[in-house]
Coordinates of C-alpha atoms in Angstrom, one line a residue:
X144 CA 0.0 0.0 0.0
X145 CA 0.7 3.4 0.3
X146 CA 3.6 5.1 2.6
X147 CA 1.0 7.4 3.8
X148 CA -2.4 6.8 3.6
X149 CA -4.0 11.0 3.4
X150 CA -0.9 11.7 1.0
X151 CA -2.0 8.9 -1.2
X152 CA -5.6 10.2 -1.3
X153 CA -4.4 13.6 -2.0
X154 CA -2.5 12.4 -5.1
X155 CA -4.8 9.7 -6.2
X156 CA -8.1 10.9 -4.6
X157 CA -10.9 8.8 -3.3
X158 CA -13.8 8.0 -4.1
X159 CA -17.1 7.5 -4.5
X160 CA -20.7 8.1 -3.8
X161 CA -23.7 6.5 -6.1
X162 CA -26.9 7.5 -5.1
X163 CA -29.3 5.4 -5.9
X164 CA -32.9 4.2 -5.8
X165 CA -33.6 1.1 -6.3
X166 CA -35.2 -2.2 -4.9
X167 CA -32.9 -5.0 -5.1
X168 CA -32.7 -8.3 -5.8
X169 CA -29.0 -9.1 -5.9
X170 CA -28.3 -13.0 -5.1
X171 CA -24.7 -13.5 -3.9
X172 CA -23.4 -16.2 -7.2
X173 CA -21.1 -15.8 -10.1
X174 CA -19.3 -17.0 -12.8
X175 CA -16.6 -15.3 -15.0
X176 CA -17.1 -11.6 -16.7
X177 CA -18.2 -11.5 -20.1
X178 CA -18.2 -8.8 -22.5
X179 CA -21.1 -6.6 -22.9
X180 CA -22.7 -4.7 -25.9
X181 CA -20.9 -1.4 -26.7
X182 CA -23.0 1.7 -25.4
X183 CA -21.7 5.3 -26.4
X184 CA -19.1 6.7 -24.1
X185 CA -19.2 10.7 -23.9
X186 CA -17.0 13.5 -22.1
X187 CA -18.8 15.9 -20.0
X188 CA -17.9 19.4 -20.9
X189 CA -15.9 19.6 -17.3
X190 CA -13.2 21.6 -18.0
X191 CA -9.9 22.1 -15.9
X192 CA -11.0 19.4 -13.2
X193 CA -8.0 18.6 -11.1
X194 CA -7.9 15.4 -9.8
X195 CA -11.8 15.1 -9.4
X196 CA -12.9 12.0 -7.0
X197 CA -16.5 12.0 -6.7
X198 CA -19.9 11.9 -9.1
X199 CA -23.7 12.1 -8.2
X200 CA -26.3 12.8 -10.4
X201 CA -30.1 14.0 -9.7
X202 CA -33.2 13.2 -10.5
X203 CA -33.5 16.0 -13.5
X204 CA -29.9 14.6 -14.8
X205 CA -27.5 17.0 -13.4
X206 CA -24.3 16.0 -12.4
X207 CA -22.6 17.0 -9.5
X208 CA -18.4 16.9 -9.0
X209 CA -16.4 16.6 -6.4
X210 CA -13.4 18.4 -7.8
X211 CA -10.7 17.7 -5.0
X212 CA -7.7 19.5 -6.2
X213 CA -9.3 22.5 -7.0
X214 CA -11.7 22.3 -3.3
X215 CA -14.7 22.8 -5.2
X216 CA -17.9 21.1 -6.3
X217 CA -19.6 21.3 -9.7
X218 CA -23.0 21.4 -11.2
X219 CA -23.9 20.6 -14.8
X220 CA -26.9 21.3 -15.6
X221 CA -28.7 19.1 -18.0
X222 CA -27.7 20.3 -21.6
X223 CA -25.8 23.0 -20.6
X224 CA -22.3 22.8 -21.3
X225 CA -20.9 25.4 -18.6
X226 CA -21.0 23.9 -15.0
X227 CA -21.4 26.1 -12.0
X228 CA -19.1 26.3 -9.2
X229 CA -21.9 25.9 -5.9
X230 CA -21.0 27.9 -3.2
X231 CA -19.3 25.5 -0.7
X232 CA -17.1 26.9 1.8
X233 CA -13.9 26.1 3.4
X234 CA -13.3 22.9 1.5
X235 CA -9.9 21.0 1.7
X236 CA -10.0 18.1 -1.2
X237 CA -13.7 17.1 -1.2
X238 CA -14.0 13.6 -2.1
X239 CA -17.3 12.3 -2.8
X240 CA -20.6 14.0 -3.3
X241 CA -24.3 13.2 -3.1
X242 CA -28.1 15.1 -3.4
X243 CA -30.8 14.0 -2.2
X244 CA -34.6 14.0 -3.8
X245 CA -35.0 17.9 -2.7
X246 CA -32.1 19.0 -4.1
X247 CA -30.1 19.5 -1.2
X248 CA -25.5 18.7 -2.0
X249 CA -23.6 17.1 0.2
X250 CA -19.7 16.6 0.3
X251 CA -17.6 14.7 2.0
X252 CA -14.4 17.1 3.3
X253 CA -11.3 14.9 3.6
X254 CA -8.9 16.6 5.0
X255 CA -11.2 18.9 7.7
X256 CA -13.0 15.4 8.4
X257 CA -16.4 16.6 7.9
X258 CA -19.5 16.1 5.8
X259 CA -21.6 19.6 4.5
X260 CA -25.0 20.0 3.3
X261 CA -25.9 22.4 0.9
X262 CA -29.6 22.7 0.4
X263 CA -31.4 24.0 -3.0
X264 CA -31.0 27.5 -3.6
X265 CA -29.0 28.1 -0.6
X266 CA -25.9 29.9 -0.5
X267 CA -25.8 28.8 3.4
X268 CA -23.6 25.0 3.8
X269 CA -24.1 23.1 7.5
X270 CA -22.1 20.9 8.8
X271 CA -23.4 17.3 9.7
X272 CA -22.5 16.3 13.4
X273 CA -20.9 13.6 12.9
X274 CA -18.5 13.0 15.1
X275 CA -14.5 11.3 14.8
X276 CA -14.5 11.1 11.2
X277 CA -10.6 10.5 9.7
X278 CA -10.6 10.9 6.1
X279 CA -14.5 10.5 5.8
X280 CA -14.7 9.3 1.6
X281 CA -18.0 8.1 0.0
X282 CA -21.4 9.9 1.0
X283 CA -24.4 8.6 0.2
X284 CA -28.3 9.5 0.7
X285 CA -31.5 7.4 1.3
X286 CA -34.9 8.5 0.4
X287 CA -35.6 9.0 3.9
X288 CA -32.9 11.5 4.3
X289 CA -30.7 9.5 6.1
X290 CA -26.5 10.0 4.9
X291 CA -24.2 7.3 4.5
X292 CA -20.7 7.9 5.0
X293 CA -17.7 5.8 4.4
X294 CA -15.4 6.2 7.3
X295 CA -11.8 5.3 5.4
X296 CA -9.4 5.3 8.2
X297 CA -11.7 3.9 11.0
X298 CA -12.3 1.4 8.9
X299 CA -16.3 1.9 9.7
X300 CA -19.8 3.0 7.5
X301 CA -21.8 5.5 9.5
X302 CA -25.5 6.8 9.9
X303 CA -27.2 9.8 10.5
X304 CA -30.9 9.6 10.7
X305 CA -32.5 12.9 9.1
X306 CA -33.1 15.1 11.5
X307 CA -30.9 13.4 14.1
X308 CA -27.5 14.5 15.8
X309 CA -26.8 11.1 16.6
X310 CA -24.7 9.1 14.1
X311 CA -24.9 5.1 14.1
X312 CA -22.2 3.0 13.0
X313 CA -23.7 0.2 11.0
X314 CA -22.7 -3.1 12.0
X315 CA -20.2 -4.1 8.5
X316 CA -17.7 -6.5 9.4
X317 CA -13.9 -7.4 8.5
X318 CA -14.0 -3.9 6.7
X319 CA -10.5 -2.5 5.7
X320 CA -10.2 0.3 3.7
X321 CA -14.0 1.3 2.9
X322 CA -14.2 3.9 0.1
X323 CA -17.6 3.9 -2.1
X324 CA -20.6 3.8 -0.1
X325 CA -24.5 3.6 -1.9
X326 CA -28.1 3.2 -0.9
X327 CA -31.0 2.0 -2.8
X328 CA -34.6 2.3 -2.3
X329 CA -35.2 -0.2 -0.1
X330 CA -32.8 0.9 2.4
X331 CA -29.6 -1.6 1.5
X332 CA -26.4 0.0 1.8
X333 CA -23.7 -1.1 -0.6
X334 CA -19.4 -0.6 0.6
X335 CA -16.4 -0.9 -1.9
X336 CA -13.9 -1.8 0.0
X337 CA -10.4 -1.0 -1.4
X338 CA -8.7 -2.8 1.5
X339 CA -10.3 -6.2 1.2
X340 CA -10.8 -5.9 -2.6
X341 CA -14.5 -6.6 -2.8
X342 CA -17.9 -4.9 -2.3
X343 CA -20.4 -5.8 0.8
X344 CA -24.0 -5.2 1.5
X345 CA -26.1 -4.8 4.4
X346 CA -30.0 -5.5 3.7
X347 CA -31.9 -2.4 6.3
X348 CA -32.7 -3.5 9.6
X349 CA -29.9 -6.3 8.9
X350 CA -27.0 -7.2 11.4
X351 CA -25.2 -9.5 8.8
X352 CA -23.6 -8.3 5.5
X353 CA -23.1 -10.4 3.0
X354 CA -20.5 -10.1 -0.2
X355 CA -21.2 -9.3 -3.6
X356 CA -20.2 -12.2 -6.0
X357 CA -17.9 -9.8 -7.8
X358 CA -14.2 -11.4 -9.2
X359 CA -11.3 -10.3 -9.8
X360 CA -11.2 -6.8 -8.3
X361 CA -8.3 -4.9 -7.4
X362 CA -9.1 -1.8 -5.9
X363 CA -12.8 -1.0 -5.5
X364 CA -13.4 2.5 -5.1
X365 CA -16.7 3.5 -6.5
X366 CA -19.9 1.8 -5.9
X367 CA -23.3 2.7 -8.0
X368 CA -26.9 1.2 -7.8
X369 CA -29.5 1.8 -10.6
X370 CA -33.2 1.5 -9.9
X371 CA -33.0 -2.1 -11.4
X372 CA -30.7 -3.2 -9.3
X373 CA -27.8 -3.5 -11.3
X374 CA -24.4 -2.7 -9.3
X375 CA -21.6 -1.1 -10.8
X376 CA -18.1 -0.9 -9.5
X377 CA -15.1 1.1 -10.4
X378 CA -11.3 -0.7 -9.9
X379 CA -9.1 1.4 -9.6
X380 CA -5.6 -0.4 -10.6
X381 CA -7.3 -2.3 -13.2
X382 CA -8.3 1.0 -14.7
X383 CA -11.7 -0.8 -15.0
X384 CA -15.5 -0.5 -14.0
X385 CA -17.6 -3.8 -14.0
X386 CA -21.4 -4.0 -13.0
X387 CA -23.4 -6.8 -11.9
X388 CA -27.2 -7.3 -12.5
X389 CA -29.9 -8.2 -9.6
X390 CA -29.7 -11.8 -9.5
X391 CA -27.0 -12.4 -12.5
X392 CA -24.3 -14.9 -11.9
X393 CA -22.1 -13.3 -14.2
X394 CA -20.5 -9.6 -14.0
X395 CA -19.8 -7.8 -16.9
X396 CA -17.1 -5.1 -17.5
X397 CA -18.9 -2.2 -18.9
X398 CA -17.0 -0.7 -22.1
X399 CA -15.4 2.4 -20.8
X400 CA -12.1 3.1 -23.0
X401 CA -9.2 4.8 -21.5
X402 CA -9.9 5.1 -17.8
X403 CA -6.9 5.3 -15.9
X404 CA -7.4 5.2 -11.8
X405 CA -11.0 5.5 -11.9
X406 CA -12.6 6.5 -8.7
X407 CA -16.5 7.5 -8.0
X408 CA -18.8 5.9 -10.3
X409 CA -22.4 6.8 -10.3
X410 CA -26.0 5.8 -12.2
X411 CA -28.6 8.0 -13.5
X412 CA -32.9 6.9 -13.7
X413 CA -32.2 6.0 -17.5
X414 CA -29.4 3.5 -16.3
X415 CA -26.7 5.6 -17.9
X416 CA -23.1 5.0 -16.0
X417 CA -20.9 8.3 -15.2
X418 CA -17.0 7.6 -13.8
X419 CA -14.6 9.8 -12.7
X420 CA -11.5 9.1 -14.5
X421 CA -9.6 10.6 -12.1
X422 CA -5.8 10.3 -13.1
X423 CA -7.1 11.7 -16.8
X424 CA -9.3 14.7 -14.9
X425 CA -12.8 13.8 -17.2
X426 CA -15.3 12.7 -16.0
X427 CA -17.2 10.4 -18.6
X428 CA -20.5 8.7 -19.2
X429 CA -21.9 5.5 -20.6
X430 CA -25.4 5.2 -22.1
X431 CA -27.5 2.4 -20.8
X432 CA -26.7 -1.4 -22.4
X433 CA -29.6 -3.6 -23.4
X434 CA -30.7 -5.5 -20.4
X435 CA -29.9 -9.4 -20.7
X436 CA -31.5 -12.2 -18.9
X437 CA -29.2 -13.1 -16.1
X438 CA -28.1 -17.0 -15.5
X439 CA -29.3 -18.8 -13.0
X440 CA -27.1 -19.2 -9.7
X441 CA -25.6 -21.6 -8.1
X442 CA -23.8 -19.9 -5.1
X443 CA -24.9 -18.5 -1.7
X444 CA -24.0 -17.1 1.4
X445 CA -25.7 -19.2 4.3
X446 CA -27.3 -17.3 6.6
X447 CA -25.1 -17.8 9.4
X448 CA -24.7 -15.0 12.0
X449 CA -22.1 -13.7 14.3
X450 CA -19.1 -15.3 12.3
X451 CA -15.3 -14.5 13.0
X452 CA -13.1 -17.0 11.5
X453 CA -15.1 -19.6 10.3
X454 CA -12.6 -23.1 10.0
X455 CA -14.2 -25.6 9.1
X456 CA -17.6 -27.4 7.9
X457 CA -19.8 -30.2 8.0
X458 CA -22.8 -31.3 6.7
X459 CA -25.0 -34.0 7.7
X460 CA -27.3 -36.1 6.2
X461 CA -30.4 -33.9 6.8
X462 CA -28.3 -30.8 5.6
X463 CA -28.0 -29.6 8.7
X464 CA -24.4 -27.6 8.0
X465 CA -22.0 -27.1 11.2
X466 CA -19.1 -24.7 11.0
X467 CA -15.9 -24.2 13.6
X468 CA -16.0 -20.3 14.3
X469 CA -12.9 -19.1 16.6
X470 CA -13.6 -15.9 17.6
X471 CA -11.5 -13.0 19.2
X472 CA -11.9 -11.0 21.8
X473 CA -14.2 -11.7 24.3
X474 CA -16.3 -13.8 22.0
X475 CA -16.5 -17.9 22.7
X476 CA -14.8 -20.2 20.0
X477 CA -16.8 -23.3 19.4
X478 CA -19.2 -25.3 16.9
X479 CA -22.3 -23.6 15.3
X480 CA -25.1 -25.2 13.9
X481 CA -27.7 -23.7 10.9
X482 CA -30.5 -26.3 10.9
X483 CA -31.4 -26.7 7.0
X484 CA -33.6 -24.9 4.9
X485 CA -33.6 -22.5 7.9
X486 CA -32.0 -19.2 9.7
X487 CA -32.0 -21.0 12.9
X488 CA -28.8 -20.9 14.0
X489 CA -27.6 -22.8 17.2
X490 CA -24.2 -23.2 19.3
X491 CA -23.7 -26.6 20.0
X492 CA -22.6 -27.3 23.7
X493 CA -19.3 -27.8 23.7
X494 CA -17.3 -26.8 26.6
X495 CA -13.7 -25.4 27.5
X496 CA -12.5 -25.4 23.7
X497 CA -9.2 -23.8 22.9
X498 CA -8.7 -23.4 19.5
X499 CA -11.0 -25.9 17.5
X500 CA -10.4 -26.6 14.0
X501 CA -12.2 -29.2 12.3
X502 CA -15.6 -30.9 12.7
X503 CA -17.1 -34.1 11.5
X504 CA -20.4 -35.5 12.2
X505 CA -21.9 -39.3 12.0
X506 CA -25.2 -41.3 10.7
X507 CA -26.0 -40.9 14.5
X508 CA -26.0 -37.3 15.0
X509 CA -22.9 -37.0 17.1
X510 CA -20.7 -34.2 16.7
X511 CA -17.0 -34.6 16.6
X512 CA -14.5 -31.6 17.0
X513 CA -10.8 -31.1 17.3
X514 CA -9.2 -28.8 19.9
X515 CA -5.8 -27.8 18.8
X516 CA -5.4 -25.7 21.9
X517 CA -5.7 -28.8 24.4
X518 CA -4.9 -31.5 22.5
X519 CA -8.1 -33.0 22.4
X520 CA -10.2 -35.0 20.2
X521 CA -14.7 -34.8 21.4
X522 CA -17.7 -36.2 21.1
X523 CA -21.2 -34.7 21.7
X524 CA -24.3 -36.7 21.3
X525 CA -27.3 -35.0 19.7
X526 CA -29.3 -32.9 22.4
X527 CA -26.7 -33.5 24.7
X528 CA -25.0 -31.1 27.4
X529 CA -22.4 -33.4 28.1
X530 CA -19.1 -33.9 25.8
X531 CA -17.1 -37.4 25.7
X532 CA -13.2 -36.8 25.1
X533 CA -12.4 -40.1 22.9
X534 CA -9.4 -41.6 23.7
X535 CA -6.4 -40.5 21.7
X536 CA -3.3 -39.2 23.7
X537 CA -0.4 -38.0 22.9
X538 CA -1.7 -36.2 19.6
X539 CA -1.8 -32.5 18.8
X540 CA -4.8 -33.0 16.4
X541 CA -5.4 -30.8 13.3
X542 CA -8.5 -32.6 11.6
X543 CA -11.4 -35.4 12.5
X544 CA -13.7 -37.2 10.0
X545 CA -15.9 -40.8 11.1
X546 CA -17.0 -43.4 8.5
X547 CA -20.2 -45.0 7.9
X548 CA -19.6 -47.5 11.0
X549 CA -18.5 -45.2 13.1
X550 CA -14.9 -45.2 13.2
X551 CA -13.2 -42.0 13.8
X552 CA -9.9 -40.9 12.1
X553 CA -7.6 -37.9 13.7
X554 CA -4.6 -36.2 11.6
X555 CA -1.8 -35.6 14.1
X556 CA 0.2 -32.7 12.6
X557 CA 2.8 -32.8 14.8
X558 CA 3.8 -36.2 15.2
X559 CA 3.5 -37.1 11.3
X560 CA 0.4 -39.6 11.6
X561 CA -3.2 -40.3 11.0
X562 CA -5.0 -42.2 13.4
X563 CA -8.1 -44.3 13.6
X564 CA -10.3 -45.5 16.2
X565 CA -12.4 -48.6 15.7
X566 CA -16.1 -47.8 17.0
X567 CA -16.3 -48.9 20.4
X568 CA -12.3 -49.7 20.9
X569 CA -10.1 -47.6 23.4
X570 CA -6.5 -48.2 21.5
X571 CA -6.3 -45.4 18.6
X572 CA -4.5 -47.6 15.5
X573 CA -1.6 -45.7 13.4
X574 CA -2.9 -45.8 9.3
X575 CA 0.1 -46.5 7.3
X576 CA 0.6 -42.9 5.7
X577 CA 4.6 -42.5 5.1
X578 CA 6.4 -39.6 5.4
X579 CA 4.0 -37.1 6.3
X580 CA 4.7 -33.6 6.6
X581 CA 2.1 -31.2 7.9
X582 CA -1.1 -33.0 7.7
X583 CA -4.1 -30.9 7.3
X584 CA -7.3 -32.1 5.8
X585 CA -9.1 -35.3 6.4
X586 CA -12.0 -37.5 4.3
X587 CA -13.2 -40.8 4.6
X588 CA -15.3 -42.3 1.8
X589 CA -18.3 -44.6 1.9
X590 CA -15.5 -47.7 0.8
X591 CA -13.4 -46.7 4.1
X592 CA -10.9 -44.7 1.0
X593 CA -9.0 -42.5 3.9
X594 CA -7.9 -38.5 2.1
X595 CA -5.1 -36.7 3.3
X596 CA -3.7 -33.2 2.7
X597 CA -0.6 -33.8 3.2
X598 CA 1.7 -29.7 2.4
X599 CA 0.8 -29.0 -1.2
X600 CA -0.9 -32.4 -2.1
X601 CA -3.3 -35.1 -1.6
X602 CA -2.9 -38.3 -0.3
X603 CA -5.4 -41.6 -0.6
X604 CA -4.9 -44.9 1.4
X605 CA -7.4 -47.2 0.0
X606 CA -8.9 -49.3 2.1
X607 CA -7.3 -52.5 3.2
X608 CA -4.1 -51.2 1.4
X609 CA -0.4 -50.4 3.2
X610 CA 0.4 -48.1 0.5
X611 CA -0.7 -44.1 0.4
X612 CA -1.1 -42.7 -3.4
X613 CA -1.1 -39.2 -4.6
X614 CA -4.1 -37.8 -6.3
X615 CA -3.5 -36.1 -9.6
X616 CA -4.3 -32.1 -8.2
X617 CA -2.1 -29.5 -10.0
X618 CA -1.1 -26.4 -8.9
X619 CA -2.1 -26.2 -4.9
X620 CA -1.0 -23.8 -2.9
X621 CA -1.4 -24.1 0.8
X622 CA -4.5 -26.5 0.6
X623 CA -6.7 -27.2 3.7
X624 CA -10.0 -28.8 3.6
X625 CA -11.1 -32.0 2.0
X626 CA -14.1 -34.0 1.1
X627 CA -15.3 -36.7 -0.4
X628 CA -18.9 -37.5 -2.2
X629 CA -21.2 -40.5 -2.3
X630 CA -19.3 -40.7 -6.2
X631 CA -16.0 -40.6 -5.1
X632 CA -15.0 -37.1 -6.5
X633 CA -12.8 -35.6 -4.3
X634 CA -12.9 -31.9 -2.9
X635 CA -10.2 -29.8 -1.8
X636 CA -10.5 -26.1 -0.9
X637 CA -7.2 -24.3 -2.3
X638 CA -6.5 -21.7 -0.2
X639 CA -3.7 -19.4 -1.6
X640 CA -5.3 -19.9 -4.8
X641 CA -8.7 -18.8 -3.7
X642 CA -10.1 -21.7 -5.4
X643 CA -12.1 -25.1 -5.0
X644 CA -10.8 -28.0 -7.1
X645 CA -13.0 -30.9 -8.0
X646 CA -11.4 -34.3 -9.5
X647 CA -13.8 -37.1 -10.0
X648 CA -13.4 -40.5 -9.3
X649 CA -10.7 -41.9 -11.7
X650 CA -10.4 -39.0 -13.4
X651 CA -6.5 -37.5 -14.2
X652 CA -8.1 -34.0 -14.3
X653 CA -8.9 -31.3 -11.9
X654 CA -12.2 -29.0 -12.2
X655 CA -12.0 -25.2 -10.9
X656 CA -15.8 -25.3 -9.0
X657 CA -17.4 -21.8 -9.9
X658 CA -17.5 -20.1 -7.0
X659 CA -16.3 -16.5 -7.3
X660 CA -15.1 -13.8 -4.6
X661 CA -13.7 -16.3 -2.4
X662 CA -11.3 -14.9 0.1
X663 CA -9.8 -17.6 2.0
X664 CA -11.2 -21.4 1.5
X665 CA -10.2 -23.4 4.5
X666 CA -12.7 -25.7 5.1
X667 CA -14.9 -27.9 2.4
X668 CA -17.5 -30.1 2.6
X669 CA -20.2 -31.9 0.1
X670 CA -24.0 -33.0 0.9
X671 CA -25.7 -36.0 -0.5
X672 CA -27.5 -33.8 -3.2
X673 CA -23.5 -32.5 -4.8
X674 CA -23.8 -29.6 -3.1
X675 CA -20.5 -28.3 -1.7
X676 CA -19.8 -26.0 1.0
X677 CA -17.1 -23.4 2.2
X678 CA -15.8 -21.6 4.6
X679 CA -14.1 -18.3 3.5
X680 CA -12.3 -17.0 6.3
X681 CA -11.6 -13.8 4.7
X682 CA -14.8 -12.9 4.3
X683 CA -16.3 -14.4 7.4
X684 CA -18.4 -16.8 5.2
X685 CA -20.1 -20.1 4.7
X686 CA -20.9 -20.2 1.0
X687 CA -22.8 -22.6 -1.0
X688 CA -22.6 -23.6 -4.3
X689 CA -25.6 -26.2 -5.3
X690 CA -24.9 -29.4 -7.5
X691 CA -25.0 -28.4 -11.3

């Protein structure tokens, strides 16, 4: 990044505001970008910007500029081909602008952290009281009155009611450089965040975000919402913008030519697209593409609440899904369950747990965890408020999976082994893996088949054999979880490479699974219906991606 970060935003600007009003659809799946028809790109007749950052646009089609080096905003009028300077006070590098149905201006103020209000007609600006802003960026407005602002340097997205002198800090998550901020109609609040490279939503009245399925992105800066729903992003090193359509699967980068460190990007009631192109001081439009009927999805984000480092996942054979969370801070680590088809989430009663990383689950019900903390492998029975510690000593576990008869196998990272336990036996049994060094990941198939991730590959001991074989993966960087389906295609989640891999049952070649905007994949796991599962430590995540 940057040596400093308020030096870097004075050369390169920041960001965005879209206003928007729409009601939106937007399901959380994707596939790969593809290219769109070409619409007509125009310059606006904005003449010596310097180093503008933000865009808005009313209702009547004026459009409104943050022009940061000169401290000044801009109106163009519709048709006219002279903007105004509005009468603004006091401004040091403005970054993002808004107005709201009555006319009324706001602008973010960087570098006096504060946000002004200019109503219609008035030569007279306020200042909003807010309160602690550092390097407030994007600005947005709901049709309530309520203003969005995108806190950069706190890391945070605040509220302030109309009316109110209160601000709220709404309750986004894992957020590290937050620089666009949007609304639409029905109250959803939209972030680009250039720190975690991807853009996150927060439905109103929600506690939970969840991330958009865009891929690829760089540097998201600017974030836009049209009244259909459609979502467009501005990336900033990839001198790109890209939009995605309410419940599309597939984003599409919108034909701007040129742009070179694009910053605010905003939408106008005809779906047109304007972008700052802020290294090339323009600001330029693109007339509305021909709508296009979006694929179906695959992927979602399970509803899952309260999430800090999701691990690991299971599913049983009801789809009940149970995911490892270790939390920080005061929080409790331990096993969550999301009963299927349902938002009912529940924290299974485990007790004293350290630092657990892997979970398994049999026919039975019974819930099996590993405690990498206290070197412990345990067992909870279904409805139960009392945990069994099987009995494997000597082990600093890593990962758990049990078989159809109830056998349980344990990776033991730091002595080089996998274990098993025979159901009702005391004595743990050493499997015959060979030079192990880091073991990770553990499946068991239907045919006893034990899966290993052994560093950067995979490991099978078939059953009944003395001899370990390496599966035919390519590529793997850092892989972690594994699973196994009723098929015997093999699962691993590929971690550095922010990737799933698929290889089917005697099959030399690997399948990239389409999930998109993964962060992190740790832990994997596959349901009786081919659906797989993920957890995506970055973004705090348990995606799905259903069997297709």
């Amino acid at each position: 990044m940057r040596p400093h970060q308020r030096l870097w935003r004075q050369r390169r600007n920041a960001t965005i505001v879209a206003l928007a009003v729409a009601v939106i659809g937007l399901t959380a799946c994707h596939s790969s970008p593809r290219s769109a028809p070409a619409p007509q790109q125009t310059v606006l007749p904005l003449g010596g910007l310097n180093h503008p950052a933000g865009v808005a646009v009313d209702t009547n089609g004026a459009v409104y500029v943050a022009d940061s080096g000169n401290k000044r905003v801009l109106k163009l009028a519709p048709g006219s081909n002279s903007p105004t300077v509005l009468p603004f006070t006091g401004l040091n590098y403005p970054d993002s602008v808004a107005v709201d149905k009555a006319g009324a201006v706001y602008a973010t103020d960087d570098h006096n952290n504060r946000v002004v209000k200019l109503p219609a007609g008035s030569n007279a600006q306020t200042v909003l009281p807010f309160t602690g802003l550092n390097g407030p960026d994007g600005v947005a407005v709901d049709s309530a009155g309520a203003v969005y602002v995108a806190d950069y340097l706190n890391a945070r997205v605040v509220e302030l009611a109309a009316g109110s002198t209160t601000q709220t800090v709404l309750p986004f998550t894992h957020l590290g450089l937050p620089r666009g901020v949007a609304v639409d109609g029905a109250g959803t609040v939209y972030v680009a965040d250039f720190g975690s490279k991807r853009v996150v939503k927060l439905a109103a009245g929600a506690t939970t975000q969840a991330v958009l399925p865009f891929d690829g992105l760089q540097d998201p800066v600017g974030v836009a919402v049209d009244t259909a729903g459609r979502v467009s992003v501005t990336d900033y090193f990839n001198n790109a913008a890209v939009t995605l359509a309410a419940g599309s699967c597939t984003q599409t980068a919108l034909p701007f030519t040129g742009l070179t460190g694009p910053e605010s990007a905003a939408v106008d009631t005809a779906g047109n697209v304007y972008v700052v192109d802020g290294q090339n001081n323009r600001v330029v439009k693109l007339s509305s593409a021909p709508s296009t009927t979006p694929p179906a999805c695959r992927q979602t984000v399970l509803p899952f609440t309260g999430l800090d480092d999701p691990w690991a996942v299971a599913v049983d054979t009801a789809g009940n899904v149970y995911v490892v969370n270790n939390a920080s801070g005061d929080n409790r680590s331990g096993v969550v369950k999301l009963a299927a088809g349902s938002n009912a989430q529940t924290d299974l009663r485990f007790t004293g747990l350290g630092f657990p990383e892997s979970v398994a689950v049999d026919a039975a019900g019974n819930t099996y965890v590993v405690d990498n903390k206290t070197n412990r492998v345990l067992k909870l029975t279904p409805d139960s408020n009392t945990q069994t510690m099987l009995p494997f000593s000597g082990v600093a576990p890593r990962a758990v999976a049990v078989d159809t008869a109830g056998d349980v196998f344990v990776t033991d990272y730091r002595n080089d082994r996998v274990l098993k336990l025979a159901a009702g036996s005391n004595t743990p049994t050493v499997l015959p893996f060979t030079h192990l060094t880091g073991s990770d990941g553990l499946a068991v198939d239907t045919a006893g088949d034990v899966f290993v991730v052994d560093g950067d590959k995979v490991l099978k001991l078939a059953a009944g054999s003395n001899t370990p074989t390496v599966l035919p993966f390519t590529g793997l960087k850092n892989p972690w979880g594994v699973a196994v389906d009723t098929a015997g295609a093999v699962y691993v989640a590929d971690s550095i490479n922010k990737r799933v891999l698929k290889l089917a049952a005697g099959s030399n070649t690997q399948t990239v699974l389409p999930f998109v905007g993964l962060g992190d994949p740790q832990g994997v796991a596959v349901d009786t219906a081919g659906a797989v599962y993920v957890t995506d430590r970055d973004n705090a995540e348990v995606v799905k991606l259903a069997a297709g």
